[in-house]
Amino acid sequence: MRRALLLLLGSVLLVLALATPAAAGCAISYQPGEIAPGVDNGCGGAVPWVAAALVTTSGVLAGLSPLILSAWLDAAGAVTAEADLGAMATTGTAAPVSRDDSLPEATVKVHRKDFHPRGQFDRKMNALSRLSDDGKLFKQANKVARDKRITDGYKKRVRKAILRKYWPGHKQLATKLLQRLKEQHPDHVWELQLGGPDTVSNLQLLHGRTNVDIGSQIWQQIMHLPDGTPIRIEVVG
């Protein structure tokens, strides 16, 4: 019901969001476990993601930023119920561990690189930094048992959501979203290797090369640490 109401109000909220000068610089805010991101309107408030998603006129469509498109893709993926994923497909054999605060905390530095899309990189690292500040990050066992259904087919489900909503009525928007989708990977916002949950609600789409690079940077620094080691995240650059 909540999603239906948001969809109904989306087009009105879009006009309000784009009417402010700061709207062009919207930033996505996300907390792991939220069903969808919000869009900061730059004026100390926020409008639901659907305000950025429900765009049907060519004039507004032409001004859509990659960040706004990413917000819609995230929302489309977030509405996929885990109950609809089919039979479990477990991979990995390591038993999960918990954070061990008796171990010394290790600092992991993630370097910003030129090819990282700024908005998506900041969203990812801001989420990890908040989790770090809350004392929730630690080195998880490798490779911890996980359910491959969570990520396998995720992009296909997002693609179906796009076509169901916008095809054939709004082909231009659907095409833009599908083109954007090709560059993205399903990413665990709270990294599995840092103790994150393997759930649909912990997934967001992230620029593919950026996803691989961030994960690799983290792994190279924690691979030799004892399981359960508390982790602090620092962003460089």
mmCIF file of N, CA and C in Angstrom, residues 155-216:
data_model
loop_
_atom_site.group_PDB
_atom_site.id
_atom_site.type_symbol
_atom_site.label_atom_id
_atom_site.label_comp_id
_atom_site.label_asym_id
_atom_site.label_seq_id
_atom_site.Cartn_x
_atom_site.Cartn_y
_atom_site.Cartn_z
ATOM 1 N N LYS A 155 19.372 -8.249 -12.028
ATOM 2 C CA LYS A 155 19.222 -7.293 -13.124
ATOM 3 C C LYS A 155 18.049 -7.670 -14.029
ATOM 4 N N LYS A 156 17.819 -8.962 -14.192
ATOM 5 C CA LYS A 156 16.674 -9.391 -14.999
ATOM 6 C C LYS A 156 15.366 -8.941 -14.359
ATOM 7 N N ARG A 157 15.306 -9.027 -13.030
ATOM 8 C CA ARG A 157 14.093 -8.592 -12.332
ATOM 9 C C ARG A 157 13.897 -7.082 -12.448
ATOM 10 N N VAL A 158 15.007 -6.333 -12.399
ATOM 11 C CA VAL A 158 14.918 -4.885 -12.582
ATOM 12 C C VAL A 158 14.445 -4.563 -13.999
ATOM 13 N N ARG A 159 14.996 -5.282 -14.980
ATOM 14 C CA ARG A 159 14.601 -5.060 -16.376
ATOM 15 C C ARG A 159 13.102 -5.314 -16.561
ATOM 16 N N LYS A 160 12.601 -6.369 -15.962
ATOM 17 C CA LYS A 160 11.171 -6.667 -16.064
ATOM 18 C C LYS A 160 10.340 -5.559 -15.433
ATOM 19 N N ALA A 161 10.825 -5.009 -14.316
ATOM 20 C CA ALA A 161 10.097 -3.928 -13.648
ATOM 21 C C ALA A 161 10.035 -2.687 -14.533
ATOM 22 N N ILE A 162 11.134 -2.397 -15.230
ATOM 23 C CA ILE A 162 11.173 -1.246 -16.136
ATOM 24 C C ILE A 162 10.170 -1.428 -17.268
ATOM 25 N N LEU A 163 10.211 -2.591 -17.910
ATOM 26 C CA LEU A 163 9.328 -2.837 -19.048
ATOM 27 C C LEU A 163 7.866 -2.872 -18.623
ATOM 28 N N ARG A 164 7.609 -3.435 -17.473
ATOM 29 C CA ARG A 164 6.229 -3.511 -16.978
ATOM 30 C C ARG A 164 5.660 -2.121 -16.719
ATOM 31 N N LYS A 165 6.510 -1.211 -16.240
ATOM 32 C CA LYS A 165 6.043 0.126 -15.879
ATOM 33 C C LYS A 165 6.001 1.075 -17.075
ATOM 34 N N TYR A 166 6.974 1.000 -17.965
ATOM 35 C CA TYR A 166 7.135 2.063 -18.966
ATOM 36 C C TYR A 166 7.054 1.615 -20.423
ATOM 37 N N TRP A 167 6.847 0.321 -20.688
ATOM 38 C CA TRP A 167 6.798 -0.131 -22.073
ATOM 39 C C TRP A 167 5.397 -0.637 -22.382
ATOM 40 N N PRO A 168 4.787 -0.193 -23.498
ATOM 41 C CA PRO A 168 5.351 0.680 -24.546
ATOM 42 C C PRO A 168 5.012 2.152 -24.372
ATOM 43 N N GLY A 169 4.344 2.520 -23.285
ATOM 44 C CA GLY A 169 3.858 3.892 -23.152
ATOM 45 C C GLY A 169 4.933 4.955 -23.145
ATOM 46 N N HIS A 170 6.095 4.664 -22.546
ATOM 47 C CA HIS A 170 7.159 5.666 -22.419
ATOM 48 C C HIS A 170 8.492 5.034 -22.815
ATOM 49 N N LYS A 171 8.609 4.752 -24.100
ATOM 50 C CA LYS A 171 9.761 3.999 -24.598
ATOM 51 C C LYS A 171 11.083 4.729 -24.384
ATOM 52 N N GLN A 172 11.062 6.066 -24.475
ATOM 53 C CA GLN A 172 12.306 6.814 -24.341
ATOM 54 C C GLN A 172 12.887 6.649 -22.939
ATOM 55 N N LEU A 173 12.045 6.755 -21.936
ATOM 56 C CA LEU A 173 12.504 6.576 -20.563
ATOM 57 C C LEU A 173 12.955 5.138 -20.337
ATOM 58 N N ALA A 174 12.170 4.185 -20.830
ATOM 59 C CA ALA A 174 12.537 2.777 -20.665
ATOM 60 C C ALA A 174 13.893 2.490 -21.289
ATOM 61 N N THR A 175 14.134 3.049 -22.479
ATOM 62 C CA THR A 175 15.409 2.830 -23.161
ATOM 63 C C THR A 175 16.570 3.401 -22.363
ATOM 64 N N LYS A 176 16.391 4.606 -21.831
ATOM 65 C CA LYS A 176 17.448 5.215 -21.016
ATOM 66 C C LYS A 176 17.758 4.366 -19.783
ATOM 67 N N LEU A 177 16.726 3.883 -19.136
ATOM 68 C CA LEU A 177 16.920 3.072 -17.940
ATOM 69 C C LEU A 177 17.611 1.752 -18.267
ATOM 70 N N LEU A 178 17.217 1.127 -19.370
ATOM 71 C CA LEU A 178 17.825 -0.142 -19.753
ATOM 72 C C LEU A 178 19.287 0.038 -20.141
ATOM 73 N N GLN A 179 19.606 1.154 -20.807
ATOM 74 C CA GLN A 179 20.997 1.431 -21.144
ATOM 75 C C GLN A 179 21.828 1.613 -19.883
ATOM 76 N N ARG A 180 21.255 2.323 -18.920
ATOM 77 C CA ARG A 180 21.947 2.546 -17.651
ATOM 78 C C ARG A 180 22.157 1.229 -16.899
ATOM 79 N N LEU A 181 21.168 0.368 -16.972
ATOM 80 C CA LEU A 181 21.218 -0.903 -16.262
ATOM 81 C C LEU A 181 22.393 -1.765 -16.713
ATOM 82 N N LYS A 182 22.747 -1.688 -17.990
ATOM 83 C CA LYS A 182 23.825 -2.521 -18.531
ATOM 84 C C LYS A 182 25.158 -2.276 -17.837
ATOM 85 N N GLU A 183 25.367 -1.061 -17.319
ATOM 86 C CA GLU A 183 26.650 -0.703 -16.713
ATOM 87 C C GLU A 183 26.734 -1.076 -15.238
ATOM 88 N N GLN A 184 25.637 -1.568 -14.682
ATOM 89 C CA GLN A 184 25.545 -1.743 -13.236
ATOM 90 C C GLN A 184 25.700 -3.203 -12.800
ATOM 91 N N HIS A 185 26.196 -3.394 -11.584
ATOM 92 C CA HIS A 185 26.236 -4.699 -10.925
ATOM 93 C C HIS A 185 25.356 -4.652 -9.678
ATOM 94 N N PRO A 186 24.703 -5.756 -9.332
ATOM 95 C CA PRO A 186 24.044 -5.804 -8.026
ATOM 96 C C PRO A 186 25.110 -5.847 -6.937
ATOM 97 N N ASP A 187 25.052 -4.924 -6.004
ATOM 98 C CA ASP A 187 26.091 -4.774 -4.987
ATOM 99 C C ASP A 187 25.491 -4.849 -3.593
ATOM 100 N N HIS A 188 26.130 -5.602 -2.707
ATOM 101 C CA HIS A 188 25.756 -5.578 -1.295
ATOM 102 C C HIS A 188 26.301 -4.285 -0.701
ATOM 103 N N VAL A 189 25.415 -3.353 -0.374
ATOM 104 C CA VAL A 189 25.836 -2.048 0.141
ATOM 105 C C VAL A 189 26.698 -2.240 1.387
ATOM 106 N N TRP A 190 26.204 -3.008 2.331
ATOM 107 C CA TRP A 190 27.025 -3.434 3.470
ATOM 108 C C TRP A 190 27.739 -4.695 3.000
ATOM 109 N N GLU A 191 29.008 -4.575 2.694
ATOM 110 C CA GLU A 191 29.789 -5.650 2.093
ATOM 111 C C GLU A 191 29.667 -6.954 2.884
ATOM 112 N N LEU A 192 29.458 -8.062 2.152
ATOM 113 C CA LEU A 192 29.417 -9.360 2.817
ATOM 114 C C LEU A 192 30.720 -9.636 3.549
ATOM 115 N N GLN A 193 31.838 -9.241 2.946
ATOM 116 C CA GLN A 193 33.135 -9.499 3.567
ATOM 117 C C GLN A 193 33.355 -8.664 4.828
ATOM 118 N N LEU A 194 32.466 -7.677 5.044
ATOM 119 C CA LEU A 194 32.529 -6.853 6.253
ATOM 120 C C LEU A 194 31.353 -7.130 7.189
ATOM 121 N N GLY A 195 30.747 -8.306 7.017
ATOM 122 C CA GLY A 195 29.688 -8.720 7.930
ATOM 123 C C GLY A 195 28.282 -8.369 7.507
ATOM 124 N N GLY A 196 28.102 -7.901 6.266
ATOM 125 C CA GLY A 196 26.784 -7.487 5.806
ATOM 126 C C GLY A 196 25.835 -8.648 5.564
ATOM 127 N N PRO A 197 24.518 -8.390 5.611
ATOM 128 C CA PRO A 197 23.524 -9.438 5.385
ATOM 129 C C PRO A 197 23.340 -9.736 3.904
ATOM 130 N N ASP A 198 23.118 -11.004 3.585
ATOM 131 C CA ASP A 198 22.881 -11.422 2.209
ATOM 132 C C ASP A 198 21.382 -11.395 1.949
ATOM 133 N N THR A 199 20.847 -10.181 1.795
ATOM 134 C CA THR A 199 19.413 -9.986 1.607
ATOM 135 C C THR A 199 19.167 -9.026 0.447
ATOM 136 N N VAL A 200 17.981 -9.117 -0.131
ATOM 137 C CA VAL A 200 17.613 -8.203 -1.213
ATOM 138 C C VAL A 200 17.625 -6.762 -0.728
ATOM 139 N N SER A 201 17.209 -6.534 0.520
ATOM 140 C CA SER A 201 17.158 -5.168 1.036
ATOM 141 C C SER A 201 18.544 -4.555 1.201
ATOM 142 N N ASN A 202 19.594 -5.371 1.145
ATOM 143 C CA ASN A 202 20.968 -4.879 1.238
ATOM 144 C C ASN A 202 21.600 -4.707 -0.137
ATOM 145 N N LEU A 203 20.816 -4.877 -1.198
ATOM 146 C CA LEU A 203 21.345 -4.740 -2.554
ATOM 147 C C LEU A 203 21.003 -3.384 -3.145
ATOM 148 N N GLN A 204 21.968 -2.834 -3.868
ATOM 149 C CA GLN A 204 21.730 -1.707 -4.762
ATOM 150 C C GLN A 204 22.610 -1.899 -5.984
ATOM 151 N N LEU A 205 22.188 -1.304 -7.078
ATOM 152 C CA LEU A 205 23.008 -1.361 -8.280
ATOM 153 C C LEU A 205 24.150 -0.365 -8.171
ATOM 154 N N LEU A 206 25.328 -0.804 -8.609
ATOM 155 C CA LEU A 206 26.527 0.023 -8.546
ATOM 156 C C LEU A 206 27.301 -0.149 -9.838
ATOM 157 N N HIS A 207 27.871 0.941 -10.336
ATOM 158 C CA HIS A 207 28.732 0.912 -11.517
ATOM 159 C C HIS A 207 29.674 -0.291 -11.428
ATOM 160 N N GLY A 208 29.636 -1.145 -12.471
ATOM 161 C CA GLY A 208 30.300 -2.435 -12.396
ATOM 162 C C GLY A 208 31.775 -2.382 -12.037
ATOM 163 N N ARG A 209 32.539 -1.558 -12.742
ATOM 164 C CA ARG A 209 33.978 -1.486 -12.485
ATOM 165 C C ARG A 209 34.260 -0.941 -11.088
ATOM 166 N N THR A 210 33.438 0.006 -10.657
ATOM 167 C CA THR A 210 33.590 0.567 -9.313
ATOM 168 C C THR A 210 33.310 -0.491 -8.255
ATOM 169 N N ASN A 211 32.283 -1.293 -8.479
ATOM 170 C CA ASN A 211 31.940 -2.366 -7.554
ATOM 171 C C ASN A 211 33.108 -3.329 -7.366
ATOM 172 N N VAL A 212 33.689 -3.765 -8.470
ATOM 173 C CA VAL A 212 34.813 -4.704 -8.411
ATOM 174 C C VAL A 212 36.011 -4.073 -7.716
ATOM 175 N N ASP A 213 36.276 -2.810 -8.024
ATOM 176 C CA ASP A 213 37.455 -2.143 -7.467
ATOM 177 C C ASP A 213 37.336 -1.938 -5.956
ATOM 178 N N ILE A 214 36.181 -1.472 -5.498
ATOM 179 C CA ILE A 214 36.000 -1.257 -4.060
ATOM 180 C C ILE A 214 36.142 -2.576 -3.302
ATOM 181 N N GLY A 215 35.492 -3.610 -3.812
ATOM 182 C CA GLY A 215 35.584 -4.911 -3.159
ATOM 183 C C GLY A 215 37.003 -5.431 -3.102
ATOM 184 N N SER A 216 37.740 -5.228 -4.190
ATOM 185 C CA SER A 216 39.134 -5.681 -4.241
ATOM 186 C C SER A 216 40.017 -4.896 -3.280
#
